[in-house]
Coordinates of C-alpha atoms in Angstrom, one line a residue:
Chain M
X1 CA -35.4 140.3 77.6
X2 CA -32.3 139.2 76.0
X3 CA -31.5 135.3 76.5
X4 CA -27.9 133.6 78.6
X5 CA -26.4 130.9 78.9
X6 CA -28.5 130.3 81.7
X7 CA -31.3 130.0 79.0
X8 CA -29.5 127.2 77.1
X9 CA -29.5 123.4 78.4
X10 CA -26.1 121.8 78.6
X11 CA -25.4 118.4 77.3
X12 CA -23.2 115.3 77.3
X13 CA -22.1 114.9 74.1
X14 CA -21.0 111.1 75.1
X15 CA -24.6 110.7 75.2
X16 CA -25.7 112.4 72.0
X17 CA -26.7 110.0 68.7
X18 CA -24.3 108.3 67.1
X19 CA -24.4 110.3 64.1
X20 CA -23.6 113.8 66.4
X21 CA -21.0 112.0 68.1
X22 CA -19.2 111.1 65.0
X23 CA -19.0 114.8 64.6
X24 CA -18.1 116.2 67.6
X25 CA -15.7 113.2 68.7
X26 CA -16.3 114.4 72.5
X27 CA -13.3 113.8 74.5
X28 CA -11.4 112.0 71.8
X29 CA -7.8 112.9 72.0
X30 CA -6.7 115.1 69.1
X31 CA -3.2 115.7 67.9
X32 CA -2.3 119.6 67.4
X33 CA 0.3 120.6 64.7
X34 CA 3.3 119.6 66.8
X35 CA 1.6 116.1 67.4
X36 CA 0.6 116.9 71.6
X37 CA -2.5 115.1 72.4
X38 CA -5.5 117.1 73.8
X39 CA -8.5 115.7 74.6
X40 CA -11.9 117.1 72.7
X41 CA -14.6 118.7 74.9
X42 CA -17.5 116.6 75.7
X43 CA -20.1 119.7 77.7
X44 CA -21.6 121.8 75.1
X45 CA -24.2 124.6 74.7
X46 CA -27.8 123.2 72.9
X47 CA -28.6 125.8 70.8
X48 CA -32.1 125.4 69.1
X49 CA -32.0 128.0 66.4
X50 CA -30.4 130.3 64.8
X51 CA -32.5 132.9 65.5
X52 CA -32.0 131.8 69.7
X53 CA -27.9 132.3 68.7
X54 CA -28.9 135.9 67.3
X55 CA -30.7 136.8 70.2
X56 CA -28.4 135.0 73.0
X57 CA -26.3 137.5 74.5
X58 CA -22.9 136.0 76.4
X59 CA -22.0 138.9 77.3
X60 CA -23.0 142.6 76.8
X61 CA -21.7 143.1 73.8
X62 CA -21.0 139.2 71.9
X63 CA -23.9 137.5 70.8
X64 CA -23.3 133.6 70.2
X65 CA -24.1 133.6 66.8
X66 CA -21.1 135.4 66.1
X67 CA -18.7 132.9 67.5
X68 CA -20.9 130.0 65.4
X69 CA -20.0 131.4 62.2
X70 CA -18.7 128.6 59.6
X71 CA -19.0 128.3 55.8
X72 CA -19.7 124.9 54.0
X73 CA -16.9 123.5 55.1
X74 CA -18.2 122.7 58.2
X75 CA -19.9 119.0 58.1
X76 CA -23.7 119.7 56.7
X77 CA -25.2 118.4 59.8
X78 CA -24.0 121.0 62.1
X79 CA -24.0 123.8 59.3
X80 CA -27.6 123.6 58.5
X81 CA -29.2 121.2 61.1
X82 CA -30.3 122.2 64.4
X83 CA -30.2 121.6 67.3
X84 CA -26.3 122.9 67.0
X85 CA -24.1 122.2 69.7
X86 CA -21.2 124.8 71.1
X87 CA -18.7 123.9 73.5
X88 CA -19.2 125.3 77.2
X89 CA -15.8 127.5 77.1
X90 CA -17.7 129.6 74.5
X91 CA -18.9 131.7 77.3
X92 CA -15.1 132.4 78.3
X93 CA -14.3 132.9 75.4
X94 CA -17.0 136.0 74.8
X95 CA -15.9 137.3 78.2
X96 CA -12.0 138.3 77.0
X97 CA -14.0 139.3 73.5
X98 CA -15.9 141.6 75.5
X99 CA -12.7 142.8 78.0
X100 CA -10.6 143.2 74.7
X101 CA -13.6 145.3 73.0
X102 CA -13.9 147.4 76.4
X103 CA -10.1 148.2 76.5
X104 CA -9.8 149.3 73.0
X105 CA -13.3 150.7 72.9
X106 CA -14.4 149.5 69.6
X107 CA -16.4 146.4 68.2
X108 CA -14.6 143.6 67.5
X109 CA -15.3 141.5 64.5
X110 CA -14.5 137.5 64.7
X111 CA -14.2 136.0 60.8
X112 CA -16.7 133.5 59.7
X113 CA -14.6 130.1 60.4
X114 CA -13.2 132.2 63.2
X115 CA -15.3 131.2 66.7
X116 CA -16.5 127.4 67.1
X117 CA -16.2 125.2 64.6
X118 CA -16.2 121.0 64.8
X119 CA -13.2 118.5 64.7
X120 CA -15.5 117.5 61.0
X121 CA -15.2 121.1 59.7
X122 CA -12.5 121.1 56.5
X123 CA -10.3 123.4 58.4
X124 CA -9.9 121.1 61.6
X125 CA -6.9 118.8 60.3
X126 CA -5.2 119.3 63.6
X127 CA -6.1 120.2 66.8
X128 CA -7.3 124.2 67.4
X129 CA -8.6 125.8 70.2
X130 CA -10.8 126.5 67.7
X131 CA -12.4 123.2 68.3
X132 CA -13.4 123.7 72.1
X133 CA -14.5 127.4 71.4
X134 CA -11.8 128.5 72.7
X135 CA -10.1 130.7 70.1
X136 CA -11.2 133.4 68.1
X137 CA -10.0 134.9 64.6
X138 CA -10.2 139.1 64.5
X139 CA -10.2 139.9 61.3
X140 CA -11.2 144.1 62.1
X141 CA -11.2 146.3 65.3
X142 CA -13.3 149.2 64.8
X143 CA -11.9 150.6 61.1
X144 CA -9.4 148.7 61.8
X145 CA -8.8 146.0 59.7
X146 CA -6.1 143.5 61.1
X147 CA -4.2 142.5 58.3
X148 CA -0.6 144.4 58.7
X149 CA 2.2 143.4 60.8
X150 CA 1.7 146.7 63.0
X151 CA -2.0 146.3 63.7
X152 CA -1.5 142.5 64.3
X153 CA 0.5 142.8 67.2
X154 CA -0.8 146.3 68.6
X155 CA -4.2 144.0 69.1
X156 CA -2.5 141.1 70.6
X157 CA -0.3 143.0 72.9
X158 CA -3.4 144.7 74.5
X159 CA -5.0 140.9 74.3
X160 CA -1.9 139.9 76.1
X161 CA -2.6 142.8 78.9
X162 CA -5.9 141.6 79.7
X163 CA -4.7 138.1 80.2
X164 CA -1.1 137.0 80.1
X165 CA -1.7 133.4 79.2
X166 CA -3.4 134.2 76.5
X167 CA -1.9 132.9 73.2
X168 CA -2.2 135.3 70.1
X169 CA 0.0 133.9 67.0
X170 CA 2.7 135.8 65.5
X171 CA 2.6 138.0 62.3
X172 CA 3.8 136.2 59.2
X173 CA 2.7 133.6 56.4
X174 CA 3.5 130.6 57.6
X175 CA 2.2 127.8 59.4
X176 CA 1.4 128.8 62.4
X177 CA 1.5 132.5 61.9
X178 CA -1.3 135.2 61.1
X179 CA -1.4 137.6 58.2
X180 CA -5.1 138.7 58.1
X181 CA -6.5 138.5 61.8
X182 CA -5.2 138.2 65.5
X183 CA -6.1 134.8 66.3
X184 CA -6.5 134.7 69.6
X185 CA -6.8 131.6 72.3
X186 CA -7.3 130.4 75.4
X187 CA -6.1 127.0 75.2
X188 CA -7.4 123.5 75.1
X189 CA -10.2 124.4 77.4
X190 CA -12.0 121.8 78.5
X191 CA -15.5 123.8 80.9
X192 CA -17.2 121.5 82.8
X193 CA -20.6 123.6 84.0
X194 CA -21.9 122.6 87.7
X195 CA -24.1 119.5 87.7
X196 CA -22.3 117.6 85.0
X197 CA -20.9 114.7 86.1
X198 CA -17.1 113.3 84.6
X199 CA -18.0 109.9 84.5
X200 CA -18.6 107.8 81.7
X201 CA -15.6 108.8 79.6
X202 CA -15.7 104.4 79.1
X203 CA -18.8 104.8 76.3
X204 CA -15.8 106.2 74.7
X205 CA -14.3 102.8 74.8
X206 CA -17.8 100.7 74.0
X207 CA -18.8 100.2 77.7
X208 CA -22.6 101.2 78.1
X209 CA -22.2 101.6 81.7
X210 CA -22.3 105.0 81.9
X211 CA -26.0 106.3 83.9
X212 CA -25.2 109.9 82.8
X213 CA -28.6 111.8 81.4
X214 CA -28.1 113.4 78.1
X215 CA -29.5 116.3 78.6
X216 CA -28.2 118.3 82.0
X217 CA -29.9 121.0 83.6
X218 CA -28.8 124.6 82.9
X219 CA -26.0 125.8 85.7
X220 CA -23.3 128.4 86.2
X221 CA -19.8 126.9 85.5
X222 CA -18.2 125.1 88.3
X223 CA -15.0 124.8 87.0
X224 CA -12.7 125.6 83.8
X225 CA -9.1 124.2 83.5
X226 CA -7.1 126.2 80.5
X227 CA -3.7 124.8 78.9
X228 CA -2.5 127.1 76.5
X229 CA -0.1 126.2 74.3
Chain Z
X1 CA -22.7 121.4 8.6
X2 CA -22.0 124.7 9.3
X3 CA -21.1 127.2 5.8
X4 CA -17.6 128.4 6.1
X5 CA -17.1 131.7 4.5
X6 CA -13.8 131.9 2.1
X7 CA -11.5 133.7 3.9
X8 CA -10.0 135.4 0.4
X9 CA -11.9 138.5 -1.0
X10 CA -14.2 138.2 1.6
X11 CA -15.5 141.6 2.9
X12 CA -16.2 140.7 6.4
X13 CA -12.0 139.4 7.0
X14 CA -11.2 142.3 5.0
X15 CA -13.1 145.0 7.5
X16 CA -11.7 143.2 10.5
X17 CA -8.3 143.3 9.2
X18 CA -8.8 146.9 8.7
X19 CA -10.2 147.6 12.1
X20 CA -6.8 145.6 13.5
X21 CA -4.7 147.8 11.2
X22 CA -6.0 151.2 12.4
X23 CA -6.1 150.0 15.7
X24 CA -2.4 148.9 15.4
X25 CA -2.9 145.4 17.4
X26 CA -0.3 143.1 17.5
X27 CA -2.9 140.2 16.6
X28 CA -6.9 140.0 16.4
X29 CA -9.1 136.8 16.3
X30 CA -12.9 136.4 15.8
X31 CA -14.5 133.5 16.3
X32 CA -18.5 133.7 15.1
X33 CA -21.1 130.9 14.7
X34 CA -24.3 132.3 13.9
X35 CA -27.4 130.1 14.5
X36 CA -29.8 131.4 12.5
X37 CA -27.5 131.0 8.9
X38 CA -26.0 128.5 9.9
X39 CA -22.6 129.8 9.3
X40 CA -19.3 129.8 11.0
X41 CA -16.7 132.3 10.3
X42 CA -12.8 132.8 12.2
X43 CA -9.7 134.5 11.8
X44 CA -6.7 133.4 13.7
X45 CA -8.6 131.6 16.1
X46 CA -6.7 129.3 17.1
X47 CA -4.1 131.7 18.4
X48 CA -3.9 131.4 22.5
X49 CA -4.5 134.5 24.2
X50 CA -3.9 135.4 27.7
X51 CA -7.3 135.2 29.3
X52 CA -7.3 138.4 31.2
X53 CA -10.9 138.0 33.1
X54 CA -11.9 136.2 30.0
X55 CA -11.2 133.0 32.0
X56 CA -14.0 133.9 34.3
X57 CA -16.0 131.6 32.2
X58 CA -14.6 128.9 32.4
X59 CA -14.4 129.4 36.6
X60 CA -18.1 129.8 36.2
X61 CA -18.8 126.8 33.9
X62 CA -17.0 124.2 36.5
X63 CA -19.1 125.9 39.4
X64 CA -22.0 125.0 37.3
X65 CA -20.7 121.9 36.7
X66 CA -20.4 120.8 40.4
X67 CA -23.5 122.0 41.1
X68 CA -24.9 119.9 38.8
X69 CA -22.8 117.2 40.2
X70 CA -23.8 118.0 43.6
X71 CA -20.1 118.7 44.4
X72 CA -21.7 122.5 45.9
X73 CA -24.6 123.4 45.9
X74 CA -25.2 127.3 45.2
X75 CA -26.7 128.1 48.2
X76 CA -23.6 127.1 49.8
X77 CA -21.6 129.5 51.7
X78 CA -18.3 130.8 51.3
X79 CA -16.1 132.6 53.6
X80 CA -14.9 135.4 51.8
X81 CA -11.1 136.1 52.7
X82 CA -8.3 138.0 50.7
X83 CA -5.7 135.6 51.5
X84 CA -5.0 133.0 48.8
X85 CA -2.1 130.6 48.1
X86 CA 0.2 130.9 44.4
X87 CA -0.3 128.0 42.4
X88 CA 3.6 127.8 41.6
X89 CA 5.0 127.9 45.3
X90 CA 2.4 128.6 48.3
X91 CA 3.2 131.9 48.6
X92 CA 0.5 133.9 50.3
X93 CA -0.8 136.7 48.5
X94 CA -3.6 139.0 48.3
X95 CA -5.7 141.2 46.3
X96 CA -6.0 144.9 46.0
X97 CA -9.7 146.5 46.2
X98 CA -8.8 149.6 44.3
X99 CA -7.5 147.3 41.2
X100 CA -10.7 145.2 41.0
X101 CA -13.7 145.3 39.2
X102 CA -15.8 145.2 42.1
X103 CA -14.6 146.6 45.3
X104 CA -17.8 146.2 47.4
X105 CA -17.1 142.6 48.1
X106 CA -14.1 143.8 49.7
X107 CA -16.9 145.1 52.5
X108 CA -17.9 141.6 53.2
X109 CA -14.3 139.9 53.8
X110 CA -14.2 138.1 57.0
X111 CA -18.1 137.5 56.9
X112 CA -19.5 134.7 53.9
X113 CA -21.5 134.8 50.8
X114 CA -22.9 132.1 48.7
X115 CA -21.5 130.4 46.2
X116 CA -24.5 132.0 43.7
X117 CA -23.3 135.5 44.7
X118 CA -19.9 135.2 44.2
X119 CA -20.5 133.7 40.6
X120 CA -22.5 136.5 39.9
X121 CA -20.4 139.3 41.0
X122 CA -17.2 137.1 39.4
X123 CA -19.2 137.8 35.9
X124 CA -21.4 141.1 36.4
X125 CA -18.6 143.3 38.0
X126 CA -15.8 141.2 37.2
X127 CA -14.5 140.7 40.4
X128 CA -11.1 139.2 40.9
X129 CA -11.7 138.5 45.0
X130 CA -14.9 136.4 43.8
X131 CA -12.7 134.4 40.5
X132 CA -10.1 133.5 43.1
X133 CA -12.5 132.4 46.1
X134 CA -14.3 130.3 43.7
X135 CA -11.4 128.4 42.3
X136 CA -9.6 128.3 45.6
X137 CA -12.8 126.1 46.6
X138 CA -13.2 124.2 43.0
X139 CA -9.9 123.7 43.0
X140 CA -7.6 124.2 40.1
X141 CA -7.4 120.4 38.7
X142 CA -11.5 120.4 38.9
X143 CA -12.0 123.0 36.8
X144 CA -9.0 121.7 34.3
X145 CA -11.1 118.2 34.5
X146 CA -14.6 119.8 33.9
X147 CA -13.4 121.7 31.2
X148 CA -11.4 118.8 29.5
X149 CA -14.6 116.7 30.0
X150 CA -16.7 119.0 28.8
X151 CA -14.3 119.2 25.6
X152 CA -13.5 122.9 25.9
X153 CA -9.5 122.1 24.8
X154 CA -9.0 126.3 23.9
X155 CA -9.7 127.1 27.5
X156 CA -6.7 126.6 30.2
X157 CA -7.2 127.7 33.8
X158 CA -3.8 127.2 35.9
X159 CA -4.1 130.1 38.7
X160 CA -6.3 132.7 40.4
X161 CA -6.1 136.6 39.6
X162 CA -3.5 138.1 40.3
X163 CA -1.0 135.3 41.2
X164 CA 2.3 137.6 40.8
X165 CA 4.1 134.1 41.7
X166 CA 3.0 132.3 38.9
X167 CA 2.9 134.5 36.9
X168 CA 6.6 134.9 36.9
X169 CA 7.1 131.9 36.3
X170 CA 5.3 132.1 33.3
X171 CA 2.3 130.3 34.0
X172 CA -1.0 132.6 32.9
X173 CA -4.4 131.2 31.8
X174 CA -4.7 131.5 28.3
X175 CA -7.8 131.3 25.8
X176 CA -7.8 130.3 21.7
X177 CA -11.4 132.6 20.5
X178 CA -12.3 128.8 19.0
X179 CA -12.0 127.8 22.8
X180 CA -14.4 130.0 24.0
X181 CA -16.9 130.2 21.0
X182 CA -17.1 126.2 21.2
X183 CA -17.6 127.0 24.8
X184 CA -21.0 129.3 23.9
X185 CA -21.9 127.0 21.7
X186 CA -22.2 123.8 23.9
X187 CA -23.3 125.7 26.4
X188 CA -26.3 127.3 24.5
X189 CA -27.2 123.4 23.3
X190 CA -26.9 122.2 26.7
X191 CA -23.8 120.0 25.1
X192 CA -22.0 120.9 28.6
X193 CA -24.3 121.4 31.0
X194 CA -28.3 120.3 31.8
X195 CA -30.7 123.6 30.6
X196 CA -31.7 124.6 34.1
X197 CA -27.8 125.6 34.2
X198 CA -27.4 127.0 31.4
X199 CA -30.1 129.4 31.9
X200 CA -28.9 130.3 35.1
X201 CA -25.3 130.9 33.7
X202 CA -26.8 132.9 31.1
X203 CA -29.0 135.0 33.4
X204 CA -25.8 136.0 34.9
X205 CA -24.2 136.7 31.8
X206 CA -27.3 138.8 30.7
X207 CA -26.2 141.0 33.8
X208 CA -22.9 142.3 32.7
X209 CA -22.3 145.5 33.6
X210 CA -19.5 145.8 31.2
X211 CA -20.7 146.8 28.1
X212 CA -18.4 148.9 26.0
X213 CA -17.1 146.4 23.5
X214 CA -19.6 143.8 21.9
X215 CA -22.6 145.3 22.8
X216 CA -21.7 148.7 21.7
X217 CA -21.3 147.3 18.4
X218 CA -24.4 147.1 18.0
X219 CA -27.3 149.3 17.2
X220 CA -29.8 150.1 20.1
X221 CA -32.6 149.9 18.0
X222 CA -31.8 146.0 18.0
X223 CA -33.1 144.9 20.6
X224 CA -30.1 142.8 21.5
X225 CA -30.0 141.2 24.2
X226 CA -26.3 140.1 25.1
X227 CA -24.8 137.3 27.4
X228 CA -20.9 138.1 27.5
X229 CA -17.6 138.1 29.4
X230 CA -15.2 141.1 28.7
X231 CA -11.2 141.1 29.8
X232 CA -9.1 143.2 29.8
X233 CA -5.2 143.2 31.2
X234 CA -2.4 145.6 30.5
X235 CA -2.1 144.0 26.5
X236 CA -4.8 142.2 25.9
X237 CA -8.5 143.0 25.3
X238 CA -10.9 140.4 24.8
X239 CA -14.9 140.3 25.0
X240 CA -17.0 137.0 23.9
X241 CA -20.6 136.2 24.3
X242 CA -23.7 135.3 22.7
X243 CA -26.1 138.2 21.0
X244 CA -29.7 137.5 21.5
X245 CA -31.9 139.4 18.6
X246 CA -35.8 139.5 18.3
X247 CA -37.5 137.0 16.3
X248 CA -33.8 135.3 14.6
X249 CA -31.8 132.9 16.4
X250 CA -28.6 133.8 17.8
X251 CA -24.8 134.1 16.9
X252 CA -22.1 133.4 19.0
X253 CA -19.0 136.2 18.5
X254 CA -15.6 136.1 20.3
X255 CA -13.2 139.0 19.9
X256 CA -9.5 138.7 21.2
X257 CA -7.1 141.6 20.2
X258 CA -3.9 142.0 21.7
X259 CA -1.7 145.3 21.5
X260 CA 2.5 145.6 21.7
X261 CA 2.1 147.5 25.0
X262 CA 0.5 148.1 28.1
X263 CA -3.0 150.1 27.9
X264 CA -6.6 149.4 28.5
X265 CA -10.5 150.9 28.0
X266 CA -10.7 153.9 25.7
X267 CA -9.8 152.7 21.6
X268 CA -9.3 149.3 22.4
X269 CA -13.1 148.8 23.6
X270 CA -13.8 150.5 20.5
X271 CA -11.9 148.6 18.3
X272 CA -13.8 145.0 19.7
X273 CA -16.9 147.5 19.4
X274 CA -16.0 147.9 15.8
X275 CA -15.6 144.7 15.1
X276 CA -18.7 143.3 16.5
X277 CA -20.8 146.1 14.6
X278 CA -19.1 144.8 11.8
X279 CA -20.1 141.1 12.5
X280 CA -23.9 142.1 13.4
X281 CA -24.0 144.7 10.0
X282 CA -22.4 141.5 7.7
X283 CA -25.1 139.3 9.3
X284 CA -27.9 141.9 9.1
X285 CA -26.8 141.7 4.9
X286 CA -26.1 137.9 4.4
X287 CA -30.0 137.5 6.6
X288 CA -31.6 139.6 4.2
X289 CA -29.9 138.2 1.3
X290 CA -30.8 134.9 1.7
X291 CA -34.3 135.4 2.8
X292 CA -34.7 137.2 -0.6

């Protein structure tokens, strides 16, 4: 039987070792190109293996190993080290994967460097949805291969249909425009599953007052705030 | 000391020069060093080239050199993505799959490969997507710095295949056939790099799938074994390598020829053929002669 979300403990990263927290910098404030703050995610996914990501279906069709993807630019702790850790949002983020692939009724491929990566990865200089698992590069739909102007926005008006708010960037070769994928996001999407408790943003800011356990028990999400931008 | 032939009324200058007249090149230069006599031989080899995929090597040789480092490690992985950046003004461009060596890799874009792979299918099939992932990760100044500390002054790598952009504005990676046979040479002496590298770097080398110039030149019933790099661009058509021959040491043989116009494969492999068969038939004679 193919393994959930449900199957994977949530943690707070506030509460992880030092040496993961320099990583994932949870809910550190992070400037994005145009220099607006957003604040890093701090509930994430503990994944255990990479053969548990291969296997974990979160949804019918989007196993989590695809949306964990990274070359070596991504800091060698999280590249080859497990326990890795994903940001909750990944499971939203598979869901409007999965509507998109429904609607155009073909598989759709996300580029390595393209799903999750960390705030240490090479290509994090600014702030990405990337970072909170909340974006996702499409490099091909079915035989199609997503790097013309016409194919480009053909894929991200029919993202756009399935969810206005979603942000898909602009053909083109600049900053801030796509030429060989839709990249696709949801935001700075901060999920907070059920059973996790806010407090104790103040270890942030060296107070060890915070009761919090590490490691949370598994739960359906209780609430998920999008920005997108 | 190495014995340099006299390059007047030599028969050896005079065959090449004839294979470079028939073949109606604009210029030709060998570069030889054989190990076993001892002897070093060149003809305009100081003249600078335009690499063509000849500069693969030198792409390969810095990878091995950050390995070695631990810059990279081999195993690493790669993204592989036909998107670069021109090394004159940060124009995006990208590579076609139907004018490379190797359009398989195409297959993979979007998906990774390790830094091993892409050196070997940079070398065995030529590939250009491979040649400009790697350097896009090296990084154009590393390799200049490996290959300036490593005292390879003939080889200059300033931008990734197929850099239209730069290109116009003249700048092109070039080659001198001293450059690259000092190259083989430090190589082979593990001058440049530590001798677990070197074999690896020659193990891809002994894979070239390329093999219509200097290995054609010589006879099957050799035995030769034959490391080598091969390029080829619109005028120019180079191949360099070392040749590997049962119980003698080895000689190291670069041959760059370049042509007034536009053309590839067909005579012009045949002409670098001709000269190596001339190289391996000259050292067949000057072996026998001086072990009588």
């Amino acid at each position: 039987m193919n393994q959930t979300t449900r199957d994977l403990p949530v943690v707070d990263a506030l509460r992880l070792p030092e040496e993961i927290r320099a990583l994932l910098r949870p809910d550190e404030l992070l400037a994005d190109r145009a220099g607006r703050q957003h604040r890093l995610p701090r509930f994430f996914y503990e994944v255990r293996s990479w053969s548990q990501a291969k296997e974990l279906l979160l949804t019918p069709h989007v196993r989590l190993s695809e949306l964990l993807i990274v070359d070596s630019r991504e800091a060698p702790r999280l590249l080859e080290d497990f326990p890795h850790y994903v940001p909750c949002a990944v499971s939203l983020l598979a869901r409007i994967i999965e509507d998109l692939r429904a609607k155009v009724g073909a598989p759709v491929f996300v580029a390595a460097n393209g799903g999750y990566r960390s705030p240490a990865h090479r290509l994090s200089v600014h702030a990405s949805p990337h970072l909170w698992a909340a974006a996702a590069d499409i490099y091909r739909v079915g035989d199609t291969w997503l790097n013309t102007q016409s194919s480009v926005e053909k894929y991200g008006t029919l993202a756009r249909e399935l969810l206005p708010d979603v942000n898909v960037l602009p053909f083109g070769h600049q900053p801030g425009e796509t030429d060989d994928h839709l990249h696709l996001a949801l935001g700075y999407l901060r999920a907070v599953p059920a059973g996790c408790d806010e407090r104790g943003s103040e270890l942030n800011s060296g107070n060890p007052g915070a009761t919090l356990p590490a490691l949370l028990a598994p739960s359906p999400f209780e609430s998920a705030s999008a920005q997108t931008s | 000391m190495p014995a340099t032939l006299p390059a007047k009324n030599f028969p050896l200058l005079d065959q090449i020069r004839e294979i470079g007249r028939q073949a109606r090149v604009s210029a030709l230069a060998v570069a030889l060093y054989d190990y076993a006599l001892d002897l070093r031989f060149s003809v305009q080899a100081s003249r600078v080239f335009h690499a063509a995929s000849t500069i693969k090597l030198a792409i390969l040789f810095a990878l091995y050199r950050a390995a070695e480092t631990e810059r990279v490690r081999l195993t690493d992985r790669l993204h592989v993505r036909n998107r670069f950046r021109s090394q004159a003004d940060g124009s995006t461009f990208f590579l076609q799959a139907d004018r490379d060596g190797d359009p398989d890799l195409y297959k993979r874009v979007g998906r990774t490969a390790t830094l091993q792979e892409l050196a070997e299918t940079m070398i065995v099939r030529s590939s250009n997507l491979a040649t400009n992932l790697l350097l896009d990760h090296l990084e154009v100044p590393f390799v200049t710095e490996m290959l300036a500390a490593a005292g390879l002054e003939g080889l200059r790598c300033v931008r990734g295949v197929e850099d239209e952009a730069a290109f116009a504005r003249g700048m092109n990676n070039s080659v001198t056939a001293d450059g690259l046979l000092e190259f083989f040479r430090r190589v082979h002496e593990s001058r440049a790099l530590g001798a677990e590298n070197r074999d690896r770097l020659f193990d891809i080398l002994f894979q070239q799938r390329f093999n219509a110039m200097l290995p054609a030149g010589i006879p099957d019933s050799a035995k030769a074994r034959v490391a080598h790099k091969t390029g080829e661009i619109s005028t120019v058509t180079h191949d360099a390598g070392m040749v590997f021959l049962p119980g003698r040491a080895p000689y190291a043989l670069v041959i760059l020829t370049e042509y007034p116009s536009a053309g590839t494969g067909g005579a012009r492999n045949k002409t670098v053929a001709a000269v190596s068969a001339a190289v391996y038939e000259f050292l067949q004679a000057a072996g026998s002669a001086a072990t009588s």
